[in-house]
Amino acid sequence: MSEHNLLFYAYAALGVQAVGSVYTGSWGALKTPKATKKAIREAKGEEEDDEDEKDEEVAEKLNAGDAKMFPIIGSAVLGSLFLIVKYVSKEYLNLLLGCYFSLIGGFAGAKYLDSAFYNLIGTSLYNKLFPKWRLLLVKGKEEEARFPFTASSIGFLVVSLAASLSYLYFERPWYLNNFLGLSFAWTGIKLIELDSLKTGAILLSGLFFYDIFWVFFTPVMVSVAKGLDAPIKLLWPKDAGLSFIAELAQKAGYECECLSKYLSGDAPGFTLLGLGDIVLPGVFVALCLRLDLHLATVRHHQQQKQGFPPTASDKFCKPYFTTCLVAYFLGLLTTVVVMHNFKAAQPALLYLSPACIGSVAIASYIRGEFKEVWTWTAEEDKEDKAEDKKSK
């Protein structure tokens, strides 16, 4: 197999991980409106469970002001890391960041694995096998904090923390780096919410110029990406992982002539993709899924159909989510093609930002919903109040 083909497979592996993270993170971030939950519970004859409502994770919401400041704050952090790497000691920085991200990654990885398991076996079976417990921190009569958990989540926490410690102990292998990185990407998309598509457009537009400046006009971005050894990026060997497979086969006592040539000991090098190129466009794609749910719910009430409004698990029409996700994939593909042809690092957001914003703008114009889409505000409380009025 030629070196060119192996590199193609390495790029494909990164692409699958990136698009998969955006897809799963978007669904993880989708919340069924409270009014919809109420209608479903009433139809099933179930009582309202306030405890489940309190257990929901609180997302970090970004408005237009936050979006404008994001590139400035990002530049300050990036510049500081570059100065430390160049003039101080990247070894100490890597040790600090490695320990920090490994600890946080252990908890993020547990959520990541438990969510995957939850969706694999289904809600009813999961709830039957693993009843929910809650650890409450109370000061006087007031609740200060709560930590809901199940036996499954505790088990996955042990597994994830073991993977995090192994990442540090075994000199940070790329596959454990990717496990932690994917956990961070999924968690970031799930917990960061944009309040509108306008805010998303402002954020991605600012990052468009941010990425161009730091990659094309300075050595800062590339130096930091290559100098820091922490799970803030996804890695994949340029030989598509064949040397890794050959080493495993050798340790297992399996000899294969086709794999022996990859045991030369020469480091194949890695292709890489920063987590920012996944999470930041990812929160915009996730917002498109919330928009689709909102529009489907509105259509339901307008048409006065019988049944329930759509929920996160229902099959509702997802034109904007599908369009934006495909555009994200095409933006990644364009990044790889340009990088491969010019043999130089590329700012991925140079292609991803216009792809995501432009795809939604074109789709909304074609569907005759341009004004409705770009003036929509994803404020759950307002939407729930509107839904409550309609349901009365």
XYZ file of C-alpha atoms in Angstrom:
392
model
C 0.000 0.000 0.000
C 1.454 3.366 -1.055
C 2.310 6.178 1.335
C -0.222 8.381 -0.456
C -3.063 5.925 0.208
C -2.097 5.527 3.860
C -2.170 9.290 4.320
C -5.625 9.365 2.733
C -6.865 6.819 5.295
C -5.336 8.884 8.109
C -7.202 11.984 6.915
C -10.399 9.947 6.607
C -10.029 8.671 10.186
C -9.743 12.242 11.509
C -12.745 13.294 9.425
C -14.916 10.469 10.728
C -14.036 11.346 14.329
C -14.708 15.057 13.784
C -18.049 14.647 11.984
C -19.093 11.915 14.425
C -18.355 14.203 17.384
C -20.409 17.020 15.881
C -23.313 14.675 15.126
C -23.433 12.972 18.538
C -22.702 16.206 20.402
C -25.576 17.955 18.613
C -28.038 15.260 19.647
C -26.638 15.286 23.178
C -27.246 19.045 23.349
C -30.854 18.794 22.136
C -33.385 19.387 24.889
C -37.081 18.719 24.622
C -39.034 21.909 25.484
C -40.705 21.819 28.897
C -44.151 22.331 27.372
C -43.600 19.328 25.136
C -42.497 17.177 28.081
C -45.599 18.244 29.971
C -47.895 17.271 27.073
C -46.265 13.846 26.779
C -46.502 13.188 30.523
C -50.179 14.198 30.579
C -50.969 11.919 27.644
C -49.242 8.994 29.378
C -50.843 9.766 32.729
C -47.462 10.373 34.377
C -46.833 12.857 37.145
C -44.314 15.667 36.762
C -40.899 14.767 38.154
C -39.238 17.916 39.479
C -36.141 15.964 40.506
C -35.370 14.965 36.902
C -35.728 18.610 35.860
C -33.209 19.643 38.517
C -30.770 16.931 37.389
C -30.367 18.450 33.925
C -26.929 19.915 33.219
C -26.780 23.679 32.938
C -25.281 24.791 29.647
C -23.017 27.791 29.196
C -25.001 30.213 27.025
C -23.218 32.581 24.655
C -24.763 35.832 23.432
C -23.565 38.255 20.761
C -21.303 40.101 23.214
C -19.604 36.852 24.250
C -19.167 35.881 20.598
C -17.424 39.173 19.802
C -15.003 38.724 22.689
C -14.208 35.086 21.910
C -11.485 35.717 19.281
C -9.860 38.340 21.522
C -9.760 36.039 24.531
C -8.601 33.169 22.326
C -5.786 35.308 20.943
C -4.626 36.234 24.448
C -4.565 32.605 25.548
C -2.855 31.439 22.352
C -0.222 34.181 22.568
C 0.498 33.345 26.199
C 0.949 29.655 25.413
C 3.293 30.510 22.541
C 5.493 32.700 24.775
C 5.674 29.957 27.413
C 6.541 27.296 24.834
C 9.209 29.457 23.193
C 10.834 31.276 26.097
C 10.142 29.290 29.258
C 9.795 25.514 29.153
C 7.240 23.500 27.284
C 8.079 20.459 29.437
C 6.596 22.054 32.572
C 3.650 23.403 30.613
C 2.987 19.985 29.074
C 3.173 18.390 32.527
C 0.697 20.896 33.967
C -1.724 20.745 31.043
C -1.390 16.976 30.768
C -2.328 16.451 34.421
C -5.151 18.985 34.251
C -6.731 17.643 31.065
C -6.277 14.053 32.201
C -8.193 14.711 35.412
C -10.988 16.657 33.726
C -10.956 14.191 30.830
C -11.630 11.337 33.222
C -14.996 12.849 34.149
C -15.782 13.955 30.587
C -14.910 10.486 29.301
C -17.215 8.856 31.857
C -20.141 10.978 30.630
C -19.172 10.229 27.046
C -19.116 6.450 27.566
C -22.221 6.365 29.734
C -24.199 8.387 27.192
C -23.130 6.042 24.398
C -24.169 3.034 26.487
C -27.481 4.710 27.366
C -28.326 5.260 23.707
C -27.133 1.776 22.768
C -29.456 -0.152 25.100
C -32.337 2.344 25.124
C -33.967 4.531 27.755
C -36.387 2.029 29.270
C -33.837 -0.780 29.676
C -31.190 1.594 31.049
C -33.591 3.039 33.634
C -34.723 -0.447 34.617
C -31.182 -1.796 35.064
C -29.607 1.332 36.560
C -31.900 3.360 38.847
C -30.761 6.910 39.472
C -29.234 7.964 42.781
C -28.504 11.498 43.903
C -25.816 12.914 46.171
C -27.063 16.199 47.605
C -24.969 18.866 49.326
C -27.201 20.809 51.686
C -26.437 23.903 53.745
C -29.133 24.372 56.353
C -32.374 23.762 54.464
C -31.101 24.900 51.096
C -29.615 22.640 48.487
C -26.163 23.821 47.399
C -25.329 21.182 44.779
C -26.497 17.830 43.455
C -24.692 14.974 41.766
C -27.006 12.458 40.060
C -25.398 9.121 39.213
C -26.107 5.484 38.418
C -24.132 2.274 38.855
C -23.360 2.467 35.126
C -21.944 6.002 35.370
C -19.737 4.994 38.332
C -18.414 1.996 36.388
C -17.574 4.122 33.381
C -15.961 6.728 35.638
C -13.534 4.059 36.881
C -12.774 3.004 33.291
C -12.314 6.596 32.128
C -10.056 7.591 35.030
C -7.959 4.478 34.370
C -7.597 5.579 30.734
C -6.619 9.101 31.869
C -3.933 7.805 34.236
C -2.674 5.430 31.537
C -2.400 8.402 29.187
C 0.086 10.028 31.562
C 1.891 6.855 32.620
C 2.470 5.452 29.115
C 3.843 8.710 27.697
C 0.604 9.958 26.150
C -0.172 7.506 23.324
C -2.223 8.937 20.471
C -5.191 6.581 20.915
C -5.710 7.622 24.549
C -5.171 11.239 23.511
C -8.020 10.801 21.034
C -10.299 9.226 23.628
C -9.846 12.238 25.902
C -10.060 14.657 22.968
C -13.303 13.162 21.665
C -14.738 13.283 25.189
C -13.884 16.985 25.430
C -15.327 17.690 21.977
C -18.613 15.919 22.746
C -18.887 17.606 26.141
C -18.079 21.044 24.692
C -20.757 20.819 21.996
C -23.243 19.541 24.555
C -22.624 22.233 27.165
C -22.060 25.372 25.069
C -25.240 26.939 23.708
C -25.651 29.840 21.301
C -28.700 32.036 21.814
C -29.324 32.606 18.084
C -27.977 31.968 14.613
C -26.867 35.600 14.500
C -24.637 34.992 17.505
C -23.305 31.859 15.814
C -22.549 33.825 12.652
C -20.721 36.495 14.680
C -18.695 33.829 16.504
C -17.664 31.929 13.366
C -16.961 35.150 11.440
C -14.627 36.385 14.162
C -12.889 33.014 14.325
C -12.562 33.054 10.522
C -10.202 36.067 10.748
C -8.642 34.780 13.990
C -7.582 31.511 12.351
C -6.296 33.191 9.187
C -4.149 35.650 11.135
C -2.564 33.185 13.551
C -1.865 30.516 10.915
C -0.897 32.491 7.811
C 0.729 35.598 9.295
C 2.465 34.207 12.379
C 4.078 30.916 13.446
C 2.076 30.959 16.680
C -0.775 28.543 15.942
C 1.390 25.866 14.353
C 4.055 26.156 17.066
C 1.525 25.779 19.876
C -0.280 22.883 18.141
C 2.968 20.975 17.641
C 4.641 22.023 20.891
C 1.877 21.153 23.340
C 1.451 17.493 24.189
C -2.059 17.536 25.641
C -5.450 16.176 24.505
C -6.481 19.455 22.863
C -6.250 17.949 19.379
C -7.009 14.711 17.569
C -4.080 12.725 16.187
C -3.796 9.925 13.671
C -0.571 8.258 12.421
C 0.310 9.065 8.824
C 0.737 5.350 8.156
C -2.955 4.949 9.079
C -1.984 3.120 12.294
C -0.387 0.116 10.614
C 2.790 0.380 12.709
C 0.606 0.329 15.823
C -1.222 -2.776 14.576
C 2.105 -4.416 13.680
C 3.438 -3.804 17.195
C 0.313 -5.317 18.747
C 0.608 -8.360 16.466
C 4.260 -8.782 17.421
C 3.475 -8.614 21.152
C 0.736 -11.211 20.644
C 3.241 -13.525 18.917
C 1.615 -13.195 15.501
C 3.993 -12.825 12.571
C 2.839 -11.470 9.253
C 5.129 -10.487 6.413
C 2.747 -7.775 5.256
C 3.014 -6.035 8.646
C 6.703 -6.632 9.394
C 7.805 -3.769 7.159
C 6.004 -1.344 9.480
C 8.201 -2.368 12.433
C 11.196 -0.374 11.248
C 11.043 1.879 14.290
C 10.806 5.076 12.232
C 8.135 7.372 13.610
C 5.460 7.834 10.937
C 4.420 11.266 12.174
C 0.845 12.381 12.771
C -1.914 14.290 11.071
C -3.780 16.479 13.547
C -6.972 18.460 13.964
C -7.503 20.942 16.787
C -10.544 20.497 19.029
C -11.529 24.097 18.324
C -12.170 23.107 14.702
C -14.693 20.578 16.001
C -16.339 22.250 18.991
C -16.825 25.797 17.674
C -18.502 24.895 14.358
C -20.150 22.043 16.269
C -22.127 24.355 18.564
C -23.459 26.105 15.444
C -24.516 22.765 13.922
C -26.139 21.811 17.257
C -28.092 25.074 17.204
C -29.415 24.141 13.750
C -30.837 20.934 15.228
C -32.576 22.965 17.950
C -33.920 25.248 15.231
C -35.336 22.257 13.350
C -37.059 21.048 16.526
C -38.517 24.520 17.114
C -39.845 24.793 13.558
C -41.310 21.281 13.721
C -43.091 22.138 16.972
C -44.490 25.365 15.507
C -45.727 23.506 12.422
C -47.430 20.968 14.661
C -49.467 23.631 16.447
C -50.257 25.546 13.276
C -51.616 22.475 11.548
C -53.474 21.414 14.728
C -52.590 17.808 14.273
C -53.455 15.205 16.838
C -50.686 13.586 18.846
C -47.631 14.994 20.534
C -45.157 17.644 19.504
C -41.804 16.279 18.344
C -39.202 15.347 20.923
C -35.475 14.769 20.784
C -36.020 11.112 19.887
C -38.762 11.613 17.298
C -38.210 11.564 13.550
C -38.843 15.200 12.679
C -37.705 17.079 9.603
C -34.102 18.288 10.019
C -33.272 20.375 6.915
C -30.952 22.889 8.581
C -29.106 20.376 10.723
C -28.518 18.042 7.773
C -27.471 20.885 5.484
C -25.048 22.380 8.016
C -23.560 18.994 8.947
C -22.912 18.173 5.287
C -21.398 21.644 4.814
C -19.121 21.024 7.814
C -17.933 17.776 6.240
C -17.297 19.492 2.893
C -15.400 22.261 4.697
C -13.166 19.669 6.361
C -12.646 17.933 3.034
C -11.644 21.221 1.406
C -9.170 21.884 4.245
C -7.521 18.505 3.735
C -7.333 18.843 -0.061
C -5.767 22.317 0.102
C -3.363 21.293 2.878
C -2.298 18.168 0.982
C -1.763 19.995 -2.317
C 0.132 22.959 -0.857
C 2.000 20.915 1.789
C 1.308 23.580 4.404
C -0.842 23.930 7.523
C -4.268 25.399 6.856
C -6.633 27.343 9.143
C -9.611 24.985 9.089
C -12.061 27.727 10.078
C -11.152 29.535 6.856
C -13.278 26.884 5.151
C -15.557 25.702 7.967
C -16.975 29.101 8.968
C -18.234 30.136 5.501
C -19.458 26.581 4.887
C -21.615 26.497 8.026
C -22.950 30.062 7.827
C -23.441 30.009 4.053
C -25.219 26.651 3.986
C -27.855 27.786 6.503
C -28.290 31.155 4.773
C -28.814 29.532 1.370
C -31.117 26.823 2.740
C -33.284 29.337 4.615
C -33.546 31.547 1.513
C -34.548 28.620 -0.714
C -37.141 27.461 1.832
C -38.579 30.972 2.178
C -37.743 31.106 5.893
C -34.793 33.497 5.854
C -36.297 36.148 8.135
C -37.886 33.635 10.494
C -34.671 31.647 10.866
C -32.293 34.543 11.366
C -34.545 36.393 13.833
C -35.260 33.271 15.912
C -33.850 33.351 19.440
C -33.219 30.063 21.225
C -34.383 31.192 24.645
C -36.030 28.202 26.243
C -38.069 30.157 28.782
C -39.719 32.319 26.139
C -40.429 29.332 23.940
C -41.890 27.361 26.839
C -44.174 30.252 27.816
C -45.405 30.469 24.233
C -46.005 26.732 24.131
C -47.876 26.854 27.454
C -50.214 29.538 26.104
C -50.893 27.512 22.966
C -51.607 24.358 24.967
C -54.195 26.085 27.204
